[in-house]
Short mmCIF file of C-alpha atoms in Angstrom, two decimals:
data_model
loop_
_atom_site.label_atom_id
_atom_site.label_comp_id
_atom_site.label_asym_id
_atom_site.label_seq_id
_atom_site.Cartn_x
_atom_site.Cartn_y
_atom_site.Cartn_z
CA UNK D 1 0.00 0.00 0.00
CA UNK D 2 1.51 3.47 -0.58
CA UNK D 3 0.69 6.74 1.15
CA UNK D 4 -0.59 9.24 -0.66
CA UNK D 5 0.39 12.78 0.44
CA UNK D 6 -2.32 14.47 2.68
CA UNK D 7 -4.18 16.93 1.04
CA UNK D 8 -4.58 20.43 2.33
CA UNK D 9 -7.39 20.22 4.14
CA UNK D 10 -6.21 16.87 5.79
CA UNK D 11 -3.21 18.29 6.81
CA UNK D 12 -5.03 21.15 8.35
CA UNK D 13 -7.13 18.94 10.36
CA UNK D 14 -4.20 16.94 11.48
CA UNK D 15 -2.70 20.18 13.13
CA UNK D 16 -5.82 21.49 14.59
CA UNK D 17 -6.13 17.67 16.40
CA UNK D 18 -2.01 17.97 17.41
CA UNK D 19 -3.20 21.51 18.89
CA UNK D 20 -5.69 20.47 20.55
CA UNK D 21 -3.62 17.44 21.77
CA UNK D 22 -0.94 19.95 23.31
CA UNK D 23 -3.31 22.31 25.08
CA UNK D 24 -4.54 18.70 26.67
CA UNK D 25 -1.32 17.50 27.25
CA UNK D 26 -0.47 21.41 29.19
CA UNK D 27 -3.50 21.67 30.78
CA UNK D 28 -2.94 18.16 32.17
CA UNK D 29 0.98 18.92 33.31
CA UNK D 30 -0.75 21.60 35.60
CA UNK D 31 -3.07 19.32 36.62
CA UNK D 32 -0.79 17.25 37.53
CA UNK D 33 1.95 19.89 39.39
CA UNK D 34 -1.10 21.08 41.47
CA UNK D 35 -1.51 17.66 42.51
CA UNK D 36 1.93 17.70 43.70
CA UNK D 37 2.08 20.90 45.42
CA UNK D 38 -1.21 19.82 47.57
CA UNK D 39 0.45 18.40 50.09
CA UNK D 40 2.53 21.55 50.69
CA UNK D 41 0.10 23.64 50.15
CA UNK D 42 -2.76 21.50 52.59
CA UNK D 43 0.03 22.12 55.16
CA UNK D 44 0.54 25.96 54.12
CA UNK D 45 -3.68 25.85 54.97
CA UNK D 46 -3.06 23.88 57.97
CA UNK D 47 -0.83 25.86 59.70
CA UNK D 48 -2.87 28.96 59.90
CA UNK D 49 -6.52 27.45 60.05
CA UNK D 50 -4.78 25.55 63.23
CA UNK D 51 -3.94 28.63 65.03
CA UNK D 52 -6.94 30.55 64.04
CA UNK D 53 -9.22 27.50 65.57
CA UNK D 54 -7.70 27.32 68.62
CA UNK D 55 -7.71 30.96 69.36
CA UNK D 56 -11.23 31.07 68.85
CA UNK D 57 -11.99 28.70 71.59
CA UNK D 58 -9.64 30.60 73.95
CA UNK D 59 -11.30 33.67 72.82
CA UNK D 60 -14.75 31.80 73.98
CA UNK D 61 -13.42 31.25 77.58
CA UNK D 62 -12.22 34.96 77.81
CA UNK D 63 -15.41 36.07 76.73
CA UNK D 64 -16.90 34.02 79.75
CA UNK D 65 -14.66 35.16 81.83
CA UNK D 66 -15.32 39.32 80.71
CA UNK D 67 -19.29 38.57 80.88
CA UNK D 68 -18.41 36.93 84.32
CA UNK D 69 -17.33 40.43 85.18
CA UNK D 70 -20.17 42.64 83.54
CA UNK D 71 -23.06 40.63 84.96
CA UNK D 72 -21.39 40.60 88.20
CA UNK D 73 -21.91 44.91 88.17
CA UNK D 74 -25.79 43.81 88.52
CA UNK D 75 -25.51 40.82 91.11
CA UNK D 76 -22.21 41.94 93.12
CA UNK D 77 -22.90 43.82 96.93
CA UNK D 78 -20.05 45.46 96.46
CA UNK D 79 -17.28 47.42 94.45
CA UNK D 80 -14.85 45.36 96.51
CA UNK D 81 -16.27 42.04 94.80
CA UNK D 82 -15.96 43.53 91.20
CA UNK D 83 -13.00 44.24 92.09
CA UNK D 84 -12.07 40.56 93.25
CA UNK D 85 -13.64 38.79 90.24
CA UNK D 86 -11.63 41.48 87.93
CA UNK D 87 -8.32 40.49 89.39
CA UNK D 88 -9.93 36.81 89.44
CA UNK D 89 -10.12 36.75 85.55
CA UNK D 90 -6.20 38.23 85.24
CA UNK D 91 -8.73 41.18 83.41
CA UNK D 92 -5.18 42.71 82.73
CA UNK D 93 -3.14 39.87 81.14
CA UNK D 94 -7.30 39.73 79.11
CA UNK D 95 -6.86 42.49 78.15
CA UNK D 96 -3.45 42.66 76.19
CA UNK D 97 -3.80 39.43 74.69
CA UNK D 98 -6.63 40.13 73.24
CA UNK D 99 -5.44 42.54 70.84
CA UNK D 100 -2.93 39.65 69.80
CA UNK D 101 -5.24 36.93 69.18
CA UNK D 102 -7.21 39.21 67.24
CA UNK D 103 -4.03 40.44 64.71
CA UNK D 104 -2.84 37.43 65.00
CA UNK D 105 -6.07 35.74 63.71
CA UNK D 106 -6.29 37.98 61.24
CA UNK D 107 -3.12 37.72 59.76
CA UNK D 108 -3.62 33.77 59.29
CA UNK D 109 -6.76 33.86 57.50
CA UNK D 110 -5.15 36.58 55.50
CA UNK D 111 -2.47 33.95 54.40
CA UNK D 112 -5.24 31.71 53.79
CA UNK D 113 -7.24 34.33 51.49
CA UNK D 114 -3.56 34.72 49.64
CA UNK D 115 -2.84 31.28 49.32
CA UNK D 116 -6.39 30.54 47.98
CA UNK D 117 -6.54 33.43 45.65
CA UNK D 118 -3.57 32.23 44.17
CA UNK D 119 -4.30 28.95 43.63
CA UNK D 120 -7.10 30.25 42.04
CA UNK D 121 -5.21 32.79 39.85
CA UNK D 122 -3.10 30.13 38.71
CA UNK D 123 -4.88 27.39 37.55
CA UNK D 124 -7.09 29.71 35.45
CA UNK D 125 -7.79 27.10 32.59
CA UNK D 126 -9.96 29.77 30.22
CA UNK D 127 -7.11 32.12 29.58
CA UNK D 128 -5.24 30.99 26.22
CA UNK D 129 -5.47 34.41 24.76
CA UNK D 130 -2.45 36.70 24.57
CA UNK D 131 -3.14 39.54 26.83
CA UNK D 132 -0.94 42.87 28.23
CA UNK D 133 -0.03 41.01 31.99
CA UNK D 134 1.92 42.34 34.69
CA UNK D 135 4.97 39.15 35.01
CA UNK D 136 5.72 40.74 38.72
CA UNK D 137 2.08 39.69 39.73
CA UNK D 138 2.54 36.33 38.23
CA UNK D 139 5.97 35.67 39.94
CA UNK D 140 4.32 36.61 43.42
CA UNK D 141 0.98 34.55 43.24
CA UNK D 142 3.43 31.60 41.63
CA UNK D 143 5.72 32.16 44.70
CA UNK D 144 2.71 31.83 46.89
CA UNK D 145 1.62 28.76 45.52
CA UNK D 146 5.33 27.12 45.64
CA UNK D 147 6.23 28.68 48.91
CA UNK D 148 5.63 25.68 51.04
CA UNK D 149 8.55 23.73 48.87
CA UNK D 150 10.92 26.63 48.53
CA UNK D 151 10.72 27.64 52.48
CA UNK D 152 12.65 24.60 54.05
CA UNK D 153 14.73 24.06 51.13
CA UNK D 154 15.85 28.27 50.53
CA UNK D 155 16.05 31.53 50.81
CA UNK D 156 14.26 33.21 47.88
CA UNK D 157 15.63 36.80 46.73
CA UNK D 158 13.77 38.74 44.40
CA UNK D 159 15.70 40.93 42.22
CA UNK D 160 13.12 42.47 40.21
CA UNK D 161 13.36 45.56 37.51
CA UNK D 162 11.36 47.62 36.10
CA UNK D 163 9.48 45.91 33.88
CA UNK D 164 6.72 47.32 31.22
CA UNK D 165 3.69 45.03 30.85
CA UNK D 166 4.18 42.10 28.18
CA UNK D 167 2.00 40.60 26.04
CA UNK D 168 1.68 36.83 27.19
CA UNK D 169 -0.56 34.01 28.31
CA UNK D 170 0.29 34.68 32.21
CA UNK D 171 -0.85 31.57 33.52
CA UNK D 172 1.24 29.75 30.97
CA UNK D 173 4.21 31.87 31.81
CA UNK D 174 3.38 30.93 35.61
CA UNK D 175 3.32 27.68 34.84
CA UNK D 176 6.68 27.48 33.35
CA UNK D 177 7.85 29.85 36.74
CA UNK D 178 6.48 27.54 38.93
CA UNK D 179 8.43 24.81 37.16
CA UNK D 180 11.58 26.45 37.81
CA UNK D 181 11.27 27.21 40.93
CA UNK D 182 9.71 23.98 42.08
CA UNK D 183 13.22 22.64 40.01
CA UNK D 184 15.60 24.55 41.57
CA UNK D 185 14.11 23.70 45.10
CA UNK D 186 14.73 20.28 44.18
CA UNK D 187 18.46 20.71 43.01
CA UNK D 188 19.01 22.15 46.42
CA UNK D 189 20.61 19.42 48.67
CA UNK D 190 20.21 21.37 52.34
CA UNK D 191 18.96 25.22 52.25
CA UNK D 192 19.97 27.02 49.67
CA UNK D 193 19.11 30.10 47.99
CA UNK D 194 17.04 30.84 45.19
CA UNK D 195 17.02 34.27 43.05
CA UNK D 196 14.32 35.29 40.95
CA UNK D 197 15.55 38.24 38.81
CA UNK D 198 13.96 40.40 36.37
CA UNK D 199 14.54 43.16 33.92
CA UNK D 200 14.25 44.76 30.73
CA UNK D 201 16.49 45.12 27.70
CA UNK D 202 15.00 46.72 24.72
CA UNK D 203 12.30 44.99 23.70
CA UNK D 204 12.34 41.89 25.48
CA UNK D 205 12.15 40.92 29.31
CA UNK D 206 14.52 38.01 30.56
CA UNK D 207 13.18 36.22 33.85
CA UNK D 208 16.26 34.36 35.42
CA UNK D 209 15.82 31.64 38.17
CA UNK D 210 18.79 31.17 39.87
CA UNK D 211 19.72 28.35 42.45
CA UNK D 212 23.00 27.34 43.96
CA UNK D 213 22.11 23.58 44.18
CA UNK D 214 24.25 21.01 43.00
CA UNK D 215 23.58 22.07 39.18
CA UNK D 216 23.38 19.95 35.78
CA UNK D 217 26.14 17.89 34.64
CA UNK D 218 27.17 18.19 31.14
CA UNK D 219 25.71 15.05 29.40
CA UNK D 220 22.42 15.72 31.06
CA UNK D 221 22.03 19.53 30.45
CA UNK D 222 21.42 19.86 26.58
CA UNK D 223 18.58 16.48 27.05
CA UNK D 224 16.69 18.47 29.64
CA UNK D 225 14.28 19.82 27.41
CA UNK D 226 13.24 16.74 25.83
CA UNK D 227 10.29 15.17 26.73
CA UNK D 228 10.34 12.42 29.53
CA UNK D 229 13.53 13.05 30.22
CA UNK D 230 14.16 13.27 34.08
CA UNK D 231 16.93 12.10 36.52
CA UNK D 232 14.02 12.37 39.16
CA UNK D 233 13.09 9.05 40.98
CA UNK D 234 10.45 7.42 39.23
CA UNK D 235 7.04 8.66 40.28
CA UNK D 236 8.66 11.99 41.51
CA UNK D 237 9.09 13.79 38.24
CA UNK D 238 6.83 13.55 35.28
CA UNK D 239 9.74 14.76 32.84
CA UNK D 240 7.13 16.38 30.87
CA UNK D 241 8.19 19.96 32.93
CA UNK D 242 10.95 21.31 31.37
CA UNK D 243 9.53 20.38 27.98
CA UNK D 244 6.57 22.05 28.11
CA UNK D 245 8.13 25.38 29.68
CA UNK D 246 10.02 25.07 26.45
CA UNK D 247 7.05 24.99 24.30
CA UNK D 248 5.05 27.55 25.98
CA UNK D 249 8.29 29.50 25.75
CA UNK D 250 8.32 28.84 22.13
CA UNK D 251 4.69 29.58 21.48
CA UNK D 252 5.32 33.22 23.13
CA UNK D 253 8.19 33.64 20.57
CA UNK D 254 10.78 33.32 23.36
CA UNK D 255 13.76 31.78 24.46
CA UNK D 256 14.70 29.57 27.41
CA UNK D 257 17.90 28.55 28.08
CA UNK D 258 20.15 27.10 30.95
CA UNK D 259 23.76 27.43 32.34
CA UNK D 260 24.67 24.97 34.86
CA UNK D 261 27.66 24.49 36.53
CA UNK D 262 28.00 21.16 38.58
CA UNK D 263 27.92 21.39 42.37
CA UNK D 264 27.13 25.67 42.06
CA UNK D 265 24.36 26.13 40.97
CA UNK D 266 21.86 26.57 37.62
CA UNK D 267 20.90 29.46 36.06
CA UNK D 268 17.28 29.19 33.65
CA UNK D 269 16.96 32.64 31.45
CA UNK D 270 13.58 32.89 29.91
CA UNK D 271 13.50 36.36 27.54
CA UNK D 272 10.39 37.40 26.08
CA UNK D 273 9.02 39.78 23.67
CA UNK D 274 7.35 42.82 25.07
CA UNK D 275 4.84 42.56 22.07
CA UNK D 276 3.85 39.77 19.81
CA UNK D 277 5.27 39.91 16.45
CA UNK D 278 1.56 39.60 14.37
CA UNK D 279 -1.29 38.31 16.09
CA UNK D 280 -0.08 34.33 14.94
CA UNK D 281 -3.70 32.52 15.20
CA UNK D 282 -3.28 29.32 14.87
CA UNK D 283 -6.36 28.30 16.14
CA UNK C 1 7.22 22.68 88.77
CA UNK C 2 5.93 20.99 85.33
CA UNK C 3 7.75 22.40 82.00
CA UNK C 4 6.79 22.41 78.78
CA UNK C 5 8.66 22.83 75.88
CA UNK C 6 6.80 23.90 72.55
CA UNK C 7 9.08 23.99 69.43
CA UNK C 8 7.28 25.57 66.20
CA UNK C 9 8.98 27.96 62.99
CA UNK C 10 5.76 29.80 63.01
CA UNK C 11 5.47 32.06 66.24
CA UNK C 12 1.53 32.38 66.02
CA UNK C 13 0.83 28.95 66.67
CA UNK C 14 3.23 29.15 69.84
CA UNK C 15 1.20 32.08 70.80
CA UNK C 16 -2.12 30.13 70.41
CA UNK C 17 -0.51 27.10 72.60
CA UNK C 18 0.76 29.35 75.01
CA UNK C 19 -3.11 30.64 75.70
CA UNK C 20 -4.71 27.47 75.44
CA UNK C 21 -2.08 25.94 77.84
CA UNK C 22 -2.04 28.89 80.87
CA UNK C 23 -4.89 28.14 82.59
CA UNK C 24 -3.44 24.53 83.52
CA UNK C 25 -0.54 26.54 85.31
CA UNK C 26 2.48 24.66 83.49
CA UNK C 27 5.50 26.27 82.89
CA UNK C 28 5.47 27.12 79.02
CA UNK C 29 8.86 27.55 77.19
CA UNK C 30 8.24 28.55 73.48
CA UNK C 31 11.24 28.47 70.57
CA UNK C 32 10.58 29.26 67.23
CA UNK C 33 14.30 28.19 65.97
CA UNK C 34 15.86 24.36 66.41
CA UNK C 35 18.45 25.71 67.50
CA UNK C 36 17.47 27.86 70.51
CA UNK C 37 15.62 24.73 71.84
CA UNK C 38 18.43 22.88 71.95
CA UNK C 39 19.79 25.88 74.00
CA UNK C 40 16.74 25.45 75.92
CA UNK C 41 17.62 21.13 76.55
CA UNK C 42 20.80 22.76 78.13
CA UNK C 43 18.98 24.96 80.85
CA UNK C 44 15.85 23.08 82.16
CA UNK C 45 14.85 19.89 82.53
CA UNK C 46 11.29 19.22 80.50
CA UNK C 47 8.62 17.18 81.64
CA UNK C 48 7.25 16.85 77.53
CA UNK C 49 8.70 18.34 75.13
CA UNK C 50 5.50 19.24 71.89
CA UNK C 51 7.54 19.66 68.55
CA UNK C 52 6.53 20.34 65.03
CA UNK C 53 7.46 18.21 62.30
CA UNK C 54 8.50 20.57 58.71
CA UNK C 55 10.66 23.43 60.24
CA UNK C 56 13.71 24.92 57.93
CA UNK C 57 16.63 24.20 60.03
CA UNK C 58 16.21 20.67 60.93
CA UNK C 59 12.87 18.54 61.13
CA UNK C 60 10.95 17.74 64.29
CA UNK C 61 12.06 14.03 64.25
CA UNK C 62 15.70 15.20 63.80
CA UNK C 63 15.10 17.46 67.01
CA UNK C 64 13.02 15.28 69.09
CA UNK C 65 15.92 12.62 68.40
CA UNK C 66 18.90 14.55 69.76
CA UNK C 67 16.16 15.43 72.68
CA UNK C 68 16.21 11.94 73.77
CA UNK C 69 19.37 11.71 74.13
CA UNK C 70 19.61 15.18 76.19
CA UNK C 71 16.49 14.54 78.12
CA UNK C 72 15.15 10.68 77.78
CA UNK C 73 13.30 11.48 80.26
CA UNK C 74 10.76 14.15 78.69
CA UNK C 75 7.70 12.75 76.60
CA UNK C 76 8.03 13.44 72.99
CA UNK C 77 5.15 14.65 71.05
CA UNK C 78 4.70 15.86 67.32
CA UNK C 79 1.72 18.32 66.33
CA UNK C 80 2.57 18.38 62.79
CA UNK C 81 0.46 19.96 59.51
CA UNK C 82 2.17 16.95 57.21
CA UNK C 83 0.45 14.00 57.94
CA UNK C 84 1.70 11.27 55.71
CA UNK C 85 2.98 7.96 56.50
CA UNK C 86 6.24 8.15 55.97
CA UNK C 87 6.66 10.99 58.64
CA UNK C 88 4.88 9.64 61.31
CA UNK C 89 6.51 6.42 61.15
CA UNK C 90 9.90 8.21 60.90
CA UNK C 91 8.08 10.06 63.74
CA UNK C 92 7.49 6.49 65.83
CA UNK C 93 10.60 4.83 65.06
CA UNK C 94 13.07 7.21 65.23
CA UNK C 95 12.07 9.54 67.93
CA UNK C 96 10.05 7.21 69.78
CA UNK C 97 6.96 10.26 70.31
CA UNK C 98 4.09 9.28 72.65
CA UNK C 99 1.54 10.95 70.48
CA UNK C 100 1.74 12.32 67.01
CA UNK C 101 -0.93 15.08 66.50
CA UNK C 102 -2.42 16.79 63.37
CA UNK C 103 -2.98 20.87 62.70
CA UNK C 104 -5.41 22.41 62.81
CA UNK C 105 -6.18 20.38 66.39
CA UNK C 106 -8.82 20.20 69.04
CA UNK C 107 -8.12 22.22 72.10
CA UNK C 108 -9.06 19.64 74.25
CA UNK C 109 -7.47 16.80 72.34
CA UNK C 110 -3.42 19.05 72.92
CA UNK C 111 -4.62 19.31 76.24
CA UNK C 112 -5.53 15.54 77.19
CA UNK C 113 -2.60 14.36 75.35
CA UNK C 114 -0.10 16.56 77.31
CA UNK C 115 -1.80 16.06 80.53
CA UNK C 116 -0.95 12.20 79.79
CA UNK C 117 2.43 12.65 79.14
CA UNK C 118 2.72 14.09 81.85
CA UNK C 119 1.49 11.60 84.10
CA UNK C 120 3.79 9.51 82.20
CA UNK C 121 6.64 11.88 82.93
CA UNK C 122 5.52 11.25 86.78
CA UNK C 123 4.91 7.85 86.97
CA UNK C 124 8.48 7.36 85.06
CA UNK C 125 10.14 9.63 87.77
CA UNK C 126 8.10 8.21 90.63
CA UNK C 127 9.68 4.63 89.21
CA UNK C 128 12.62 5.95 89.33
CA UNK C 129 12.66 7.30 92.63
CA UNK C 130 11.40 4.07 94.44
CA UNK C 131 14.48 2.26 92.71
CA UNK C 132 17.01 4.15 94.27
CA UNK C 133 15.17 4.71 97.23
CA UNK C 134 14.74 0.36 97.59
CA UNK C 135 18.71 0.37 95.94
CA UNK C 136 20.03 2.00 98.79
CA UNK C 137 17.64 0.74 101.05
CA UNK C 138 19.27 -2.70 99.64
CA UNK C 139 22.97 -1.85 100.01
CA UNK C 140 22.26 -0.63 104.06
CA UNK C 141 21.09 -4.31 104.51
CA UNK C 142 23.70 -5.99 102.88
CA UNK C 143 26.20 -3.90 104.65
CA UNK C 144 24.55 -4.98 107.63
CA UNK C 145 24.51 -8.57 106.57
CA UNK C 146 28.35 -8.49 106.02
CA UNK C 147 29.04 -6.84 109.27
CA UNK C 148 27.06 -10.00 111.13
CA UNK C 149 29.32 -12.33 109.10
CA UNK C 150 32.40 -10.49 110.13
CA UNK C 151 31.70 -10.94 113.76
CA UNK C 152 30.95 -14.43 113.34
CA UNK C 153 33.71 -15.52 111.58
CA UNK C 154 36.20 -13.32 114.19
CA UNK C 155 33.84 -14.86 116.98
CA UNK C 156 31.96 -17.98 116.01
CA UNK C 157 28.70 -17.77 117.90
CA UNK C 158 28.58 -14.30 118.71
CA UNK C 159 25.42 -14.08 116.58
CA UNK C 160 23.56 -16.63 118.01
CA UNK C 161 24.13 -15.09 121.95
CA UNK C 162 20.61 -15.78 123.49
CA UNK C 163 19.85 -13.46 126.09
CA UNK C 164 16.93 -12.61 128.14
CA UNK C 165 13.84 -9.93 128.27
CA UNK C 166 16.69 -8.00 130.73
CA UNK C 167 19.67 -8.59 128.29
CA UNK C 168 21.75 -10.94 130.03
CA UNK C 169 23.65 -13.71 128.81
CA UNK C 170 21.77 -17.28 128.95
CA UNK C 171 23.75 -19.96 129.11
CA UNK C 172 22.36 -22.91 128.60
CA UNK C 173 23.45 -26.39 127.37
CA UNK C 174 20.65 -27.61 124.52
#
């Protein structure tokens, strides 16, 4: 049997179903890093929503213990007995701690709101248009949904420039953040430190994420960008990371590359264009 | 006086331990870094030491283990946000911890657990006491014991004198 060359429209059908294959395959990879990161981030949750309980029930006994004292101002014979149950309560010690159960409270489910708005912001699935974002927003709601690997493993400086806003599919371009950073967390061997740095030259941006783990060796650093390729224990890396941060890199007419010296440290540089050269539709 | 030693990275859920454990009048020592608890190991002696389990410097199992060895007398306990297997059976293995408890937790369920440990913590010292109380106890009898066989062997019969209700000598042929 012999093949016959597709014809146009064949071939045009063929891509659309590759497309739509990729966006599957992307969509799937996020999936599939949230699912990681849920563990971290269930104990990022935890953490506050445990404090935040259990000052609610002590701020249920104090509350006892202050009505105690303003229903005794109706039953009590005397100012001397106010007085007693006042000092009985510790109305003082009350008093001051209050205000720090209260801002501390507050300040957990803050970090809950932030953690959950984030989550939110990133796994946006809708958004596959290009559209002006602000990359410094990304990099901080990507950084809230990573923190709980990064904070045992580094210290994470942010170096960040001026930057104008850039015409990109942010959540993509989180995505491919996130699988940096989650990277270079992993490359670290005992605390490390981590650099996010931005800034602006002409009309491109360059993102660098910089770690000072024990880095790529040679052989291994120009396969990293192939699919399935991972020196990650089986089950702990999908190899599918790197590849598609190359893609989406590629789709936003960019460039990703890597310089890696063994046992200091690996540097990714993503640059992208400020604009998109022509609206390129092919959907 | 009971102490307490509460190791956690994140200061606000020492501050929420710290109120929910005042009214039961322990002694509360709080450390937010590994490494001024250890200070801490070094100063006082703990009747259960409450530890979480991620923290940056060095994990709660890690900590809890060297705390053994400092104090092997404290009770160990975890209150940990992470609860998979493999920790807690790091958690039971290595650091031998009486209870391992999750976050966010039940007031009264920190509480009860502590208050156990610490009865633990008593009962071990309380054991402890009554052994070297009954050792020594042991050694003034033996000491005795050796002194009676002294005698005797210097003067055979000394031991078995029989006297009367008066004390005098009886001397008697059987």
């Amino acid at each position: 049997m012999t093949q016959t060359a597709p014809t146009q429209s064949e071939q045009d059908a063929l891509n659309a179903r590759l497309e739509q294959a990729n966006r599957q395959l992307l969509q799937s990879e996020k999936l599939a890093a949230i699912g990681q990161l849920a563990a971290g981030v269930a104990h990022e949750i935890n953490n506050p929503v445990g404090y935040v309980y259990s000052n609610l029930q002590s701020l249920e006994s104090y509350l006892n213990d202050l009505f105690r004292l303003t229903e005794a101002v109706d039953s009590a014979a005397s100012l001397e007995d106010l007085r007693l149950i006042k000092q009985n309560i510790d109305y003082d010690y009350l008093r001051e701690d209050l205000k720090d159960l209260l801002a501390e409270s507050r300040e957990g489910i803050e970090r809950v709101k932030t953690i959950i708005s984030a989550m939110k912001d990133f796994s946006h699935i809708e958004e596959e248009e290009f559209k002006l974002a602000d990359l410094h927003r990304g990099i901080e709601t990507t950084l809230n949904v990573v923190n709980n690997e990064l904070k045992y493993k580094a210290e994470v400086v942010q170096d960040l420039g001026d930057l104008p806003e850039v015409e990109c599919i942010i959540s993509q371009i989180n995505q491919v953040i996130m699988n940096l950073l989650v990277n270079a967390a992993h490359a670290i061997e005992e605390f490390g430190k981590i650099t996010v740095r931005t800034r602006h030259i002409g009309d491109t941006v360059v993102i660098d994420v910089e770690d000072n783990g024990k880095g790529i060796s040679e052989e291994h650093l120009n396969r990293i960008f192939e699919p399935f390729f991972t020196t990650k224990p089986v089950g702990k890396g999908t190899g599918l990371g790197l590849s598609l941060s190359f893609n989406i890199i590629e789709k936003h007419n960019g460039d990703i590359k890597a310089v890696s010296t063994p046992g200091q440290g690996t540097c990714f540089s993503i640059t992208l264009p400020v604009t998109q050269p022509d609206q390129n539709s092919d959907d | 006086m009971i102490r307490i030693q509460l190791v956690d990275d994140e200061p606000n859920i020492l501050s929420s331990l710290r109120r929910l454990l005042k009214p039961q009048g322990w002694q509360i020592d709080t450390f937010s870094k590994v490494e001024d608890a250890l200070g801490g190991l070094l100063e006082h002696e703990y009747a259960v030491i409450v530890s979480d389990y991620q923290m940056p410097t060095a994990d709660g199992v890690t900590y809890l283990q060297f705390a053994k060895q400092k104090q092997p007398n404290a009770i160990r306990l975890v209150l940990s946000a992470y609860g998979d297997r493999e920790s807690m059976i790091k958690a039971i293995n290595q650091a031998e911890v009486y209870r391992y408890l999750s976050k966010p937790w039940d007031d009264y369920e920190v509480v009860a657990a502590i208050k156990a440990a610490i009865d633990l913590y008593q009962l071990h010292k309380e054991n402890q006491r009554l052994r070297e109380e009954n050792d020594a106890q042991r050694a003034m009898i033996k000491a005795r014991e050796e002194e009676l066989l002294r005698l005797e062997a210097d003067n055979p019969g000394i031991t078995r004198v029989k006297r009367d209700a008066d004390g005098s000598v009886l001397l008697t042929d059987d």
